[in-house]
JSON list of C-alpha atoms in Angstrom, two decimals:
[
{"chain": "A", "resi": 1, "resn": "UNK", "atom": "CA", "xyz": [-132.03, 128.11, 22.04]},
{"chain": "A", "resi": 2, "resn": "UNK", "atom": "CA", "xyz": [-132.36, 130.30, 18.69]},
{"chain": "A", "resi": 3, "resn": "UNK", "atom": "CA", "xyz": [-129.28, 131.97, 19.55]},
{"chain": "A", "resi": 4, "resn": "UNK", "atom": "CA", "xyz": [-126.98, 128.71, 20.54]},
{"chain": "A", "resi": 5, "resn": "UNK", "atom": "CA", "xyz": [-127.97, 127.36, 17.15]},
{"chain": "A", "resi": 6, "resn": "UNK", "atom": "CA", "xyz": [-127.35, 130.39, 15.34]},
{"chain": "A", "resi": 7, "resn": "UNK", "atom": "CA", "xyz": [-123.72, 130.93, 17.27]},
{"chain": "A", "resi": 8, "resn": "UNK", "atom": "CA", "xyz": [-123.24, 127.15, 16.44]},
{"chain": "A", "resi": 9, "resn": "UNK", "atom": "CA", "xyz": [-123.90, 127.30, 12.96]},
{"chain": "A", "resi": 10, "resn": "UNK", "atom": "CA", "xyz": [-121.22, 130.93, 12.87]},
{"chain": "A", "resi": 11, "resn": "UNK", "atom": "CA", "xyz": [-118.28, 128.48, 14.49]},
{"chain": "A", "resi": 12, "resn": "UNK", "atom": "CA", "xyz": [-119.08, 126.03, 11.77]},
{"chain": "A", "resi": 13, "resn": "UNK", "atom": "CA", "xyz": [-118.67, 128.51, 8.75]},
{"chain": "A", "resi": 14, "resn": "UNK", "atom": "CA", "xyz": [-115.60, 129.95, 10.88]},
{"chain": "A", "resi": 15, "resn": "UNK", "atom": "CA", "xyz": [-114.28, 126.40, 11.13]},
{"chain": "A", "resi": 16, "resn": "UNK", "atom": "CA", "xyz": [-114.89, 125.71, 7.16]},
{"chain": "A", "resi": 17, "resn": "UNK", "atom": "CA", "xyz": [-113.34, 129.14, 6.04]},
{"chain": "A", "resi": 18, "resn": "UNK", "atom": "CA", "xyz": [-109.85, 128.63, 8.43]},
{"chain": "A", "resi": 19, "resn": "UNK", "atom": "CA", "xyz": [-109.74, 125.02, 6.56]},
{"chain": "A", "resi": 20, "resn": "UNK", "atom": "CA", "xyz": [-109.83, 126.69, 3.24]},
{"chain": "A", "resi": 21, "resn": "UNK", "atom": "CA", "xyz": [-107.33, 129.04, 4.16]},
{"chain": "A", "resi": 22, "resn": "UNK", "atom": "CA", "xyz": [-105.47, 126.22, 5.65]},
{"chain": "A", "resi": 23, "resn": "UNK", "atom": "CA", "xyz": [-105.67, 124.29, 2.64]},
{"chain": "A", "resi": 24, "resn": "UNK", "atom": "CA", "xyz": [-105.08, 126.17, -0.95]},
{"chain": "A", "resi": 25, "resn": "UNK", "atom": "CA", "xyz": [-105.94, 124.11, -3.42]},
{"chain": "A", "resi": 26, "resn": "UNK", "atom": "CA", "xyz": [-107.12, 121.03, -3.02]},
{"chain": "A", "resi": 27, "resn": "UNK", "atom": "CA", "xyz": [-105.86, 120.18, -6.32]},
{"chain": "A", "resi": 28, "resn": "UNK", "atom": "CA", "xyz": [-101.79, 119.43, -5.00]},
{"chain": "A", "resi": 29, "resn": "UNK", "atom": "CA", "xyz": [-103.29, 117.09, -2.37]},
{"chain": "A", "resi": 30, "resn": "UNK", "atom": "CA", "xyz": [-104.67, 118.00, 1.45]},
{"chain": "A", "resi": 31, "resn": "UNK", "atom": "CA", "xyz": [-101.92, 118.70, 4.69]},
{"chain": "A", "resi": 32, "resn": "UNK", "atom": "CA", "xyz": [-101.73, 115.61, 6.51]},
{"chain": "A", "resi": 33, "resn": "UNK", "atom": "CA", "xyz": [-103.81, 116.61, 9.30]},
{"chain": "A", "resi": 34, "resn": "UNK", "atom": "CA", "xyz": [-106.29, 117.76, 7.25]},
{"chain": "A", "resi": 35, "resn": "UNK", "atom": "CA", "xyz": [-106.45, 115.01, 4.80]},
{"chain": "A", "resi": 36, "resn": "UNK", "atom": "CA", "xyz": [-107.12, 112.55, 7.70]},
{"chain": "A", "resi": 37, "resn": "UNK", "atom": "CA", "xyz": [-110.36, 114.64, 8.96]},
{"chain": "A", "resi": 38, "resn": "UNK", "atom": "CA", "xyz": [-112.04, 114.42, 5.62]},
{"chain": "A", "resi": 39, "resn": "UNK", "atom": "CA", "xyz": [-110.94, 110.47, 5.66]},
{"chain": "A", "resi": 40, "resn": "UNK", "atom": "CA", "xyz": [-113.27, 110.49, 8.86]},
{"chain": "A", "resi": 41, "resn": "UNK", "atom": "CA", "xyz": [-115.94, 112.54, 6.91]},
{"chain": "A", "resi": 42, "resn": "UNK", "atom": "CA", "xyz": [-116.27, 110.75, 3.36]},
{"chain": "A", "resi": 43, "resn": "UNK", "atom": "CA", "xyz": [-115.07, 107.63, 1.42]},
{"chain": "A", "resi": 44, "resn": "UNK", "atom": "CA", "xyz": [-111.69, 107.82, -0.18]},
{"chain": "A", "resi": 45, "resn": "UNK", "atom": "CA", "xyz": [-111.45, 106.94, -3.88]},
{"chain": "A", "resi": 46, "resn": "UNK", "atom": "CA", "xyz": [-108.43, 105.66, -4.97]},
{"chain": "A", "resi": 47, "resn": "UNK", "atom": "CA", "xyz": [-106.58, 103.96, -8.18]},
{"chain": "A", "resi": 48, "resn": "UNK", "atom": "CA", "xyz": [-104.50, 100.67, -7.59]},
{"chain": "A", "resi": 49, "resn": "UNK", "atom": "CA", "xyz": [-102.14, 99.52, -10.50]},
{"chain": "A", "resi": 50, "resn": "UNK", "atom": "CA", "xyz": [-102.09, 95.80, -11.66]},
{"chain": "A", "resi": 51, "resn": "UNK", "atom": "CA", "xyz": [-98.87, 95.58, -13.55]},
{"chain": "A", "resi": 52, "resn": "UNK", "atom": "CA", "xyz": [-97.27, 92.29, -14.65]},
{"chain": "A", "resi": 53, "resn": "UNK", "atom": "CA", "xyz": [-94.19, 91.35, -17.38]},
{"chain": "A", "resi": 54, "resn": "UNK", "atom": "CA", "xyz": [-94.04, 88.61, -20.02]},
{"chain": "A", "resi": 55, "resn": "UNK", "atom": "CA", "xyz": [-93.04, 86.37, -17.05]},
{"chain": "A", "resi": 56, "resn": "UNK", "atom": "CA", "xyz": [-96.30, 86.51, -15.21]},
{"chain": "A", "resi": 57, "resn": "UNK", "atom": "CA", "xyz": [-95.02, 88.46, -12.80]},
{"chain": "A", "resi": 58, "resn": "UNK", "atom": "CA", "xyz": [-96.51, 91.01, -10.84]},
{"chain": "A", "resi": 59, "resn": "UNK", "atom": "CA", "xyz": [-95.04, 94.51, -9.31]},
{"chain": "A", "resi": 60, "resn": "UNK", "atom": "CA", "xyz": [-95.64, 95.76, -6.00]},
{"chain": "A", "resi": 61, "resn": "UNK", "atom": "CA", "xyz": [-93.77, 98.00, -3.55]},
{"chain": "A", "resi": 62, "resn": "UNK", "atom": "CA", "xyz": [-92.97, 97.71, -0.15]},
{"chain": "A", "resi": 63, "resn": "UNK", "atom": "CA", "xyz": [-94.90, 99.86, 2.66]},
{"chain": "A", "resi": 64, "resn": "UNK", "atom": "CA", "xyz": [-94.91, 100.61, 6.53]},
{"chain": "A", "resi": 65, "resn": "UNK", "atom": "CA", "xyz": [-96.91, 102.50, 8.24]},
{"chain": "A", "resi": 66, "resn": "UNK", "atom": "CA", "xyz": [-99.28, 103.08, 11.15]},
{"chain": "A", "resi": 67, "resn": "UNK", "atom": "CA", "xyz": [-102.87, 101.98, 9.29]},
{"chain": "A", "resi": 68, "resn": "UNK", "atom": "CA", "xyz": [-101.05, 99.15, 7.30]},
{"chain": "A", "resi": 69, "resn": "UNK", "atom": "CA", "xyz": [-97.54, 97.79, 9.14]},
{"chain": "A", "resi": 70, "resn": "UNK", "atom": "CA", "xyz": [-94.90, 96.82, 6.98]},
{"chain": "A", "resi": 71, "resn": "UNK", "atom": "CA", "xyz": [-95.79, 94.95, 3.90]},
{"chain": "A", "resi": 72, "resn": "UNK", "atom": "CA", "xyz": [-96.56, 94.56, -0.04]},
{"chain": "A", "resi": 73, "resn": "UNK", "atom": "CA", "xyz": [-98.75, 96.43, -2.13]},
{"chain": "A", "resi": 74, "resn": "UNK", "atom": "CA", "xyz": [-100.15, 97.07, -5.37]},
{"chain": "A", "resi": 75, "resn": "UNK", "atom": "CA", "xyz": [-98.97, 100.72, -6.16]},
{"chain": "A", "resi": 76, "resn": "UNK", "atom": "CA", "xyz": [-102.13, 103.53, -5.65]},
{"chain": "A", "resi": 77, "resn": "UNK", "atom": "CA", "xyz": [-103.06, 106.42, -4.69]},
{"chain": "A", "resi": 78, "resn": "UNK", "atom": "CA", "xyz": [-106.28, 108.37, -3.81]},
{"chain": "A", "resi": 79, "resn": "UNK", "atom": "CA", "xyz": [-107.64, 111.03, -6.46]},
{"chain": "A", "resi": 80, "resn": "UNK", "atom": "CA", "xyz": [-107.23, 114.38, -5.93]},
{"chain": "A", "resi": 81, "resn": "UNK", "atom": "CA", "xyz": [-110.12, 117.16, -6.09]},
{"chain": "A", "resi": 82, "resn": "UNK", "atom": "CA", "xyz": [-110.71, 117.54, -9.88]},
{"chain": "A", "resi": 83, "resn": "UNK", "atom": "CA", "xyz": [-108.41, 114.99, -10.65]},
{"chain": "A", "resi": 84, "resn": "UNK", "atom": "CA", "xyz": [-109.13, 112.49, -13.39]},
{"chain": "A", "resi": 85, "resn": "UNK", "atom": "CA", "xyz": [-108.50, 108.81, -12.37]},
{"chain": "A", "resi": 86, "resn": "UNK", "atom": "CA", "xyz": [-106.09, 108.49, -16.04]},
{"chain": "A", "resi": 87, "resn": "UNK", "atom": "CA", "xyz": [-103.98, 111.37, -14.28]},
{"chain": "A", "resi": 88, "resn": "UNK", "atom": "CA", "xyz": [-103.58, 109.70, -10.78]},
{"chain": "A", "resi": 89, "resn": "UNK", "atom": "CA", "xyz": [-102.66, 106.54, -12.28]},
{"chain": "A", "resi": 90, "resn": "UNK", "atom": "CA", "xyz": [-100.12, 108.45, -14.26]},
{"chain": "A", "resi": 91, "resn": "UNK", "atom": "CA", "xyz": [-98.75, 110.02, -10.86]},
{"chain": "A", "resi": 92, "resn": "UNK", "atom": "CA", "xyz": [-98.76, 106.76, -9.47]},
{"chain": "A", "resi": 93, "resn": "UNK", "atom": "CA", "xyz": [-96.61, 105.23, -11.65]},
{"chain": "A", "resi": 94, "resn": "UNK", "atom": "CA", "xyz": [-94.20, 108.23, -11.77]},
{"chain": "A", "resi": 95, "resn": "UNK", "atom": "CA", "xyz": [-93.99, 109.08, -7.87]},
{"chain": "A", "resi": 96, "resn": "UNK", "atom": "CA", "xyz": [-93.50, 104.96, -6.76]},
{"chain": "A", "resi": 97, "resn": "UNK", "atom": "CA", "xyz": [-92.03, 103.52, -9.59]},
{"chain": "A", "resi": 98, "resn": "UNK", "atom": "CA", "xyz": [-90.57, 106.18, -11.35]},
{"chain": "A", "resi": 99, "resn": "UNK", "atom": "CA", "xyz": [-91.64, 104.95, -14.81]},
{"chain": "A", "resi": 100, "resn": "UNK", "atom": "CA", "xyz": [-94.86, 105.78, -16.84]},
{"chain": "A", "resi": 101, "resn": "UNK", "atom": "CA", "xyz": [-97.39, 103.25, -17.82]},
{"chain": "A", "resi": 102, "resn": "UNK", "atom": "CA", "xyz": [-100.06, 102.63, -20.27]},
{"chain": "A", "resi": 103, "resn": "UNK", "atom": "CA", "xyz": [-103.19, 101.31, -18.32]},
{"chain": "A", "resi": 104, "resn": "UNK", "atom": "CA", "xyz": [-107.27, 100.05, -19.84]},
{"chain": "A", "resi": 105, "resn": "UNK", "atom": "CA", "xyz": [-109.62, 102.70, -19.14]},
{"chain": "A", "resi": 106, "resn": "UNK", "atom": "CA", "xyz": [-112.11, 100.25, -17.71]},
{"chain": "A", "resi": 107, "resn": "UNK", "atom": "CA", "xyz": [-111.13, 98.89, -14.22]},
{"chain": "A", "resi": 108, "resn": "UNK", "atom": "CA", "xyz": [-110.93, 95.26, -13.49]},
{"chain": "A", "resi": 109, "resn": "UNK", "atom": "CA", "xyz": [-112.79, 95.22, -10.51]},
{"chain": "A", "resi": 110, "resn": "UNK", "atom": "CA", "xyz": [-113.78, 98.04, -7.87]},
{"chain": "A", "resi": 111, "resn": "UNK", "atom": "CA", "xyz": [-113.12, 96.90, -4.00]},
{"chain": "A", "resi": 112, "resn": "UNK", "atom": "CA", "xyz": [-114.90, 98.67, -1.08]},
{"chain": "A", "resi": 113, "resn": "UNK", "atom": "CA", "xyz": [-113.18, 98.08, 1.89]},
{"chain": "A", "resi": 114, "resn": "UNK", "atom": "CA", "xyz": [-114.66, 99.16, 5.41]},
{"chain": "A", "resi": 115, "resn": "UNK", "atom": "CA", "xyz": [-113.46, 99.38, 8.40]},
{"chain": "A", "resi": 116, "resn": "UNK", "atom": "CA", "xyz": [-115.65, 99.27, 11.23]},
{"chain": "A", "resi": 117, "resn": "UNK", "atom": "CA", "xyz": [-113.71, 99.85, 14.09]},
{"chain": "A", "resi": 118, "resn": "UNK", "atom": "CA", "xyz": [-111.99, 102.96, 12.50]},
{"chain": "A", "resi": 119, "resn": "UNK", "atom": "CA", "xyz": [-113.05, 106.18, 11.32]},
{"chain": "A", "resi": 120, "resn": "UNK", "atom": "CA", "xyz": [-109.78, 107.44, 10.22]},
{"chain": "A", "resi": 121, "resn": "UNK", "atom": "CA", "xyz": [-108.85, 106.19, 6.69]},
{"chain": "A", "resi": 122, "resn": "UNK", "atom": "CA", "xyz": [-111.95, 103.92, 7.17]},
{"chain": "A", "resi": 123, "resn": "UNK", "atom": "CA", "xyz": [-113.45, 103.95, 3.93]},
{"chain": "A", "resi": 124, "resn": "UNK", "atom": "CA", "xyz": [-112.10, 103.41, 0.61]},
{"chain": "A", "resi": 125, "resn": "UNK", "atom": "CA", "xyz": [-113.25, 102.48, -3.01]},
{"chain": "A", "resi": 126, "resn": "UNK", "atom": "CA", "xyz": [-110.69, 101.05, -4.84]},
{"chain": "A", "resi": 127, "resn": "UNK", "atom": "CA", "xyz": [-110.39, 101.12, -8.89]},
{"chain": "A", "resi": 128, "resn": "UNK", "atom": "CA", "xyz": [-107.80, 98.21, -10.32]},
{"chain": "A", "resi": 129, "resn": "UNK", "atom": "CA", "xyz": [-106.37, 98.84, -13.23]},
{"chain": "A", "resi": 130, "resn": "UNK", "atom": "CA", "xyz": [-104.60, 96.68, -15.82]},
{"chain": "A", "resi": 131, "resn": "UNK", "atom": "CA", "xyz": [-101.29, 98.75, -16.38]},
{"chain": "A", "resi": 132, "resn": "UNK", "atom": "CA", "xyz": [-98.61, 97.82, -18.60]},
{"chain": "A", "resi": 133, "resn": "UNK", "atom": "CA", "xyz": [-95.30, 99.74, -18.85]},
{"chain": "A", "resi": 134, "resn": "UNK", "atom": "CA", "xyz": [-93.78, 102.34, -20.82]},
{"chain": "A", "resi": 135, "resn": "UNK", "atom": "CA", "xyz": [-90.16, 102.73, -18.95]},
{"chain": "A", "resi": 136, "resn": "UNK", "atom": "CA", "xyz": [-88.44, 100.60, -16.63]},
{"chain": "A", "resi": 137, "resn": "UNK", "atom": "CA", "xyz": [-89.16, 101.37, -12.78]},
{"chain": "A", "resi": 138, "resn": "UNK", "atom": "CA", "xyz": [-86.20, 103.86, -11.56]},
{"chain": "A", "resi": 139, "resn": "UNK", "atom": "CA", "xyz": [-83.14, 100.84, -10.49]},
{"chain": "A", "resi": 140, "resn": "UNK", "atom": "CA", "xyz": [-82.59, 102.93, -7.80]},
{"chain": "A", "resi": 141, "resn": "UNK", "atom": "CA", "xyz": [-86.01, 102.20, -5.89]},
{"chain": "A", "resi": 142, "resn": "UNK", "atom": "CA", "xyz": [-85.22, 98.37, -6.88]},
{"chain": "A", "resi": 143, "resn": "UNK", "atom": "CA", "xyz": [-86.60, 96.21, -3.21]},
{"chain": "A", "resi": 144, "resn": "UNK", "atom": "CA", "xyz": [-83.00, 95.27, -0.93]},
{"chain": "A", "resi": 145, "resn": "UNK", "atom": "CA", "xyz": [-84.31, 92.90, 1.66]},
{"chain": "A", "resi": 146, "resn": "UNK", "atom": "CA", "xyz": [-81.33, 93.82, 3.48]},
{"chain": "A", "resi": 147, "resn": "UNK", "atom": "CA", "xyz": [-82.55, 97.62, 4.09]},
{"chain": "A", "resi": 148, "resn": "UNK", "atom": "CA", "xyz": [-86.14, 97.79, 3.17]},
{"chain": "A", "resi": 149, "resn": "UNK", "atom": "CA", "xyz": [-87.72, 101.73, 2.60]},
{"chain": "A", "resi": 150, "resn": "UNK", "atom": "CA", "xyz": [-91.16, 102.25, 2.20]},
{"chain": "A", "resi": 151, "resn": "UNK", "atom": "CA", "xyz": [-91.83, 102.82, -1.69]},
{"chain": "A", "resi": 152, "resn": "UNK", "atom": "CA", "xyz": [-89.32, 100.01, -3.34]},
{"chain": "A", "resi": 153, "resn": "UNK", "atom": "CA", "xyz": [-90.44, 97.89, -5.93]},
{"chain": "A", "resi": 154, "resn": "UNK", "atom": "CA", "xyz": [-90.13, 94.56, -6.69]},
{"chain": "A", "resi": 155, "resn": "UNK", "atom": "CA", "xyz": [-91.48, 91.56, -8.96]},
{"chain": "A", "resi": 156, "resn": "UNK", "atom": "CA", "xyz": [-93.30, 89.05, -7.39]},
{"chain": "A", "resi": 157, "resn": "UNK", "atom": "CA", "xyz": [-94.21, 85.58, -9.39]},
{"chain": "A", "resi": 158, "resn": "UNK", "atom": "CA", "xyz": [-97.08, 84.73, -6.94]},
{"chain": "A", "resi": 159, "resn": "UNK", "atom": "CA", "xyz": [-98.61, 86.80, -3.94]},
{"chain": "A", "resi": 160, "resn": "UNK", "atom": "CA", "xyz": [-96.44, 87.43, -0.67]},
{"chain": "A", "resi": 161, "resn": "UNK", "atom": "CA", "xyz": [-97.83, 86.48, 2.68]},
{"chain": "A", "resi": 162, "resn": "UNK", "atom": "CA", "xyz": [-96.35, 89.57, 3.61]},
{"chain": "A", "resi": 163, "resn": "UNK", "atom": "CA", "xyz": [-99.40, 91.25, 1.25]},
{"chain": "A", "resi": 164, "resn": "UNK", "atom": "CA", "xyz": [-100.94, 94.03, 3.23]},
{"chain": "A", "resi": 165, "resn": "UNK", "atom": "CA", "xyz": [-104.07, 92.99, 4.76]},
{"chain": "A", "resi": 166, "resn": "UNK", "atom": "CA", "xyz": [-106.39, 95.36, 2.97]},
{"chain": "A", "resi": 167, "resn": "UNK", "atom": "CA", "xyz": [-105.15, 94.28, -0.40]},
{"chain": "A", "resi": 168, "resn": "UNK", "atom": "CA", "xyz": [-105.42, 90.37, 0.16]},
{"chain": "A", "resi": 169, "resn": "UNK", "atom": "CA", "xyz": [-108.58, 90.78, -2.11]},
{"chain": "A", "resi": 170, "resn": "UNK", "atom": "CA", "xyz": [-106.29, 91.19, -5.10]},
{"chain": "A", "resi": 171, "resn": "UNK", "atom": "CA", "xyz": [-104.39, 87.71, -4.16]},
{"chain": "A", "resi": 172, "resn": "UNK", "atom": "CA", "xyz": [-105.63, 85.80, -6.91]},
{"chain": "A", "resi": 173, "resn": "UNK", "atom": "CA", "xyz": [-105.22, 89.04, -9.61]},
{"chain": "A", "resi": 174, "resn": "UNK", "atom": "CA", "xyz": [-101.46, 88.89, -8.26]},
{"chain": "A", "resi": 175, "resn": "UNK", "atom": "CA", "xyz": [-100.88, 85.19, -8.49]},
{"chain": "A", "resi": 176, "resn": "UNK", "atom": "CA", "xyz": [-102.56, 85.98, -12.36]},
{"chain": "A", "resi": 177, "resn": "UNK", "atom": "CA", "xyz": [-105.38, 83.40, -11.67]},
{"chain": "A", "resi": 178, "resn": "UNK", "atom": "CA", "xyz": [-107.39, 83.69, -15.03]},
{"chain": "A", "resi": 179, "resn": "UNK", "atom": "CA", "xyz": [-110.79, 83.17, -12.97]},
{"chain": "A", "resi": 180, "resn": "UNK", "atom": "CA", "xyz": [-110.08, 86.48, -11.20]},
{"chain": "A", "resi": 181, "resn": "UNK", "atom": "CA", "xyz": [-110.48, 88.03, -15.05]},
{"chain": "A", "resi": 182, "resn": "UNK", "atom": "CA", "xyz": [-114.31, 86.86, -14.58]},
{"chain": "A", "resi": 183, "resn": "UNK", "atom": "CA", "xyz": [-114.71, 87.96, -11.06]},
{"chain": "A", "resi": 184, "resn": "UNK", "atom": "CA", "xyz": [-116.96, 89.97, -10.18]},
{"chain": "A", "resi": 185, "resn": "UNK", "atom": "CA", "xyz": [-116.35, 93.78, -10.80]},
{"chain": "A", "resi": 186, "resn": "UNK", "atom": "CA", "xyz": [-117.53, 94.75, -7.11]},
{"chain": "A", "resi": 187, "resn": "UNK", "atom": "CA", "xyz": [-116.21, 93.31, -4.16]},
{"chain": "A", "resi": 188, "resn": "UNK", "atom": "CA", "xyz": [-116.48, 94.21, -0.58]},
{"chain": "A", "resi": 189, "resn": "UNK", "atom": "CA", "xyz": [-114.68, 93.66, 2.73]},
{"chain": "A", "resi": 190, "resn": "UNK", "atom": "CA", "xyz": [-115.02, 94.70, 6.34]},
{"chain": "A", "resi": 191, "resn": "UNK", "atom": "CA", "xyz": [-113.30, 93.95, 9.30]},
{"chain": "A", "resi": 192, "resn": "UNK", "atom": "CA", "xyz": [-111.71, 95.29, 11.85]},
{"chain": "A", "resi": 193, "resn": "UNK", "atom": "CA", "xyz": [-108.60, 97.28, 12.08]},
{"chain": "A", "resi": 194, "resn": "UNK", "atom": "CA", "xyz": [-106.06, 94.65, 12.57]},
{"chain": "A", "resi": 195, "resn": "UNK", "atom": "CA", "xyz": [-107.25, 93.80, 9.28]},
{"chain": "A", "resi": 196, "resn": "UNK", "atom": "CA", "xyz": [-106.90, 96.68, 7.52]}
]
């Protein structure tokens, strides 16, 4: 028995050194495949960005894929290893909309979403925060319902139905309900994976 734990315990450190290898530096981000076993392993912290213009209007961008479907979202992204939220949110804003913002330090509210049902991507901790911009998103990611691709933008004057399901908790931050200002700062959801 000594010896089946000890030969165990070998193909674990084995296992752990090949994913280092495998990896580099955590740092740039994880491979796919990789990045999907730790999502199974941990919660997922991520930064969502609550932008709106004079108008009242809010910006999301358009995604489809297999945990989500087609949809709107707020634009995020999950910290890196090492990575300070302020430099995500900067990323963010540069990798989906192609523009740079200026954002409050404090989030707005923090969302834990579960999913029961799934162990892949099945745990997240969201951060909002109140961005406002510095450049114009890129025109050429501007939203064509004609030929939608995952990562346009758009402005929105109240909340899609189209919202992605895990983000309907920001519905009343997008339709800029002042009683959402005074919401609580944690919020939690679980469901199952239709939902999210």
């Amino acid at each position: 028995m000594l010896n089946h734990s000890i030969d165990r315990q070998q193909a674990v450190l084995d296992a752990i050194d090949t994913l280092r290898q495998a990896v580099g530096s955590a740092r740039e981000g994880l491979p796919e495949d990789i990045f999907l076993f730790v999502s199974s392993l941990t919660p997922l912290i991520n930064v969502d960005l609550l932008i709106r213009d004079e108008q009242g209007r809010t910006l999301l961008t358009w995604r489809d894929d297999r945990y989500c479907g087609p949809g709107w979202h707020i634009p995020g992204g999950i910290i890196r290893f090492k990575e300070r939220s302020a430099d995500r949110i900067a990323a963010v804003a540069a990798d989906e909309l192609g523009a740079s913002v200026s954002f409050d330090t404090r989030p707005l509210c923090r969302h834990e979403m579960l999913t029961p049902t799934r162990d892949v991507r099945g745990h997240f901790i969201s951060l909002l925060h109140v961005c406002r911009l510095n450049t114009l998103p890129d025109p050429a990611r501007r939203f064509d319902p004609a030929a939608p691709r995952a990562g346009d933008w758009a402005w929105h004057s109240h909340c899609p139905d189209n919202l992605v399901p895990v983000q309907r908790v920001y519905r009343d931050y997008i339709d800029g309900d002042p009683g959402a200002q005074q919401a609580p700062t944690i919020q939690v959801s679980g469901g199952n994976a239709e939902d999210h």
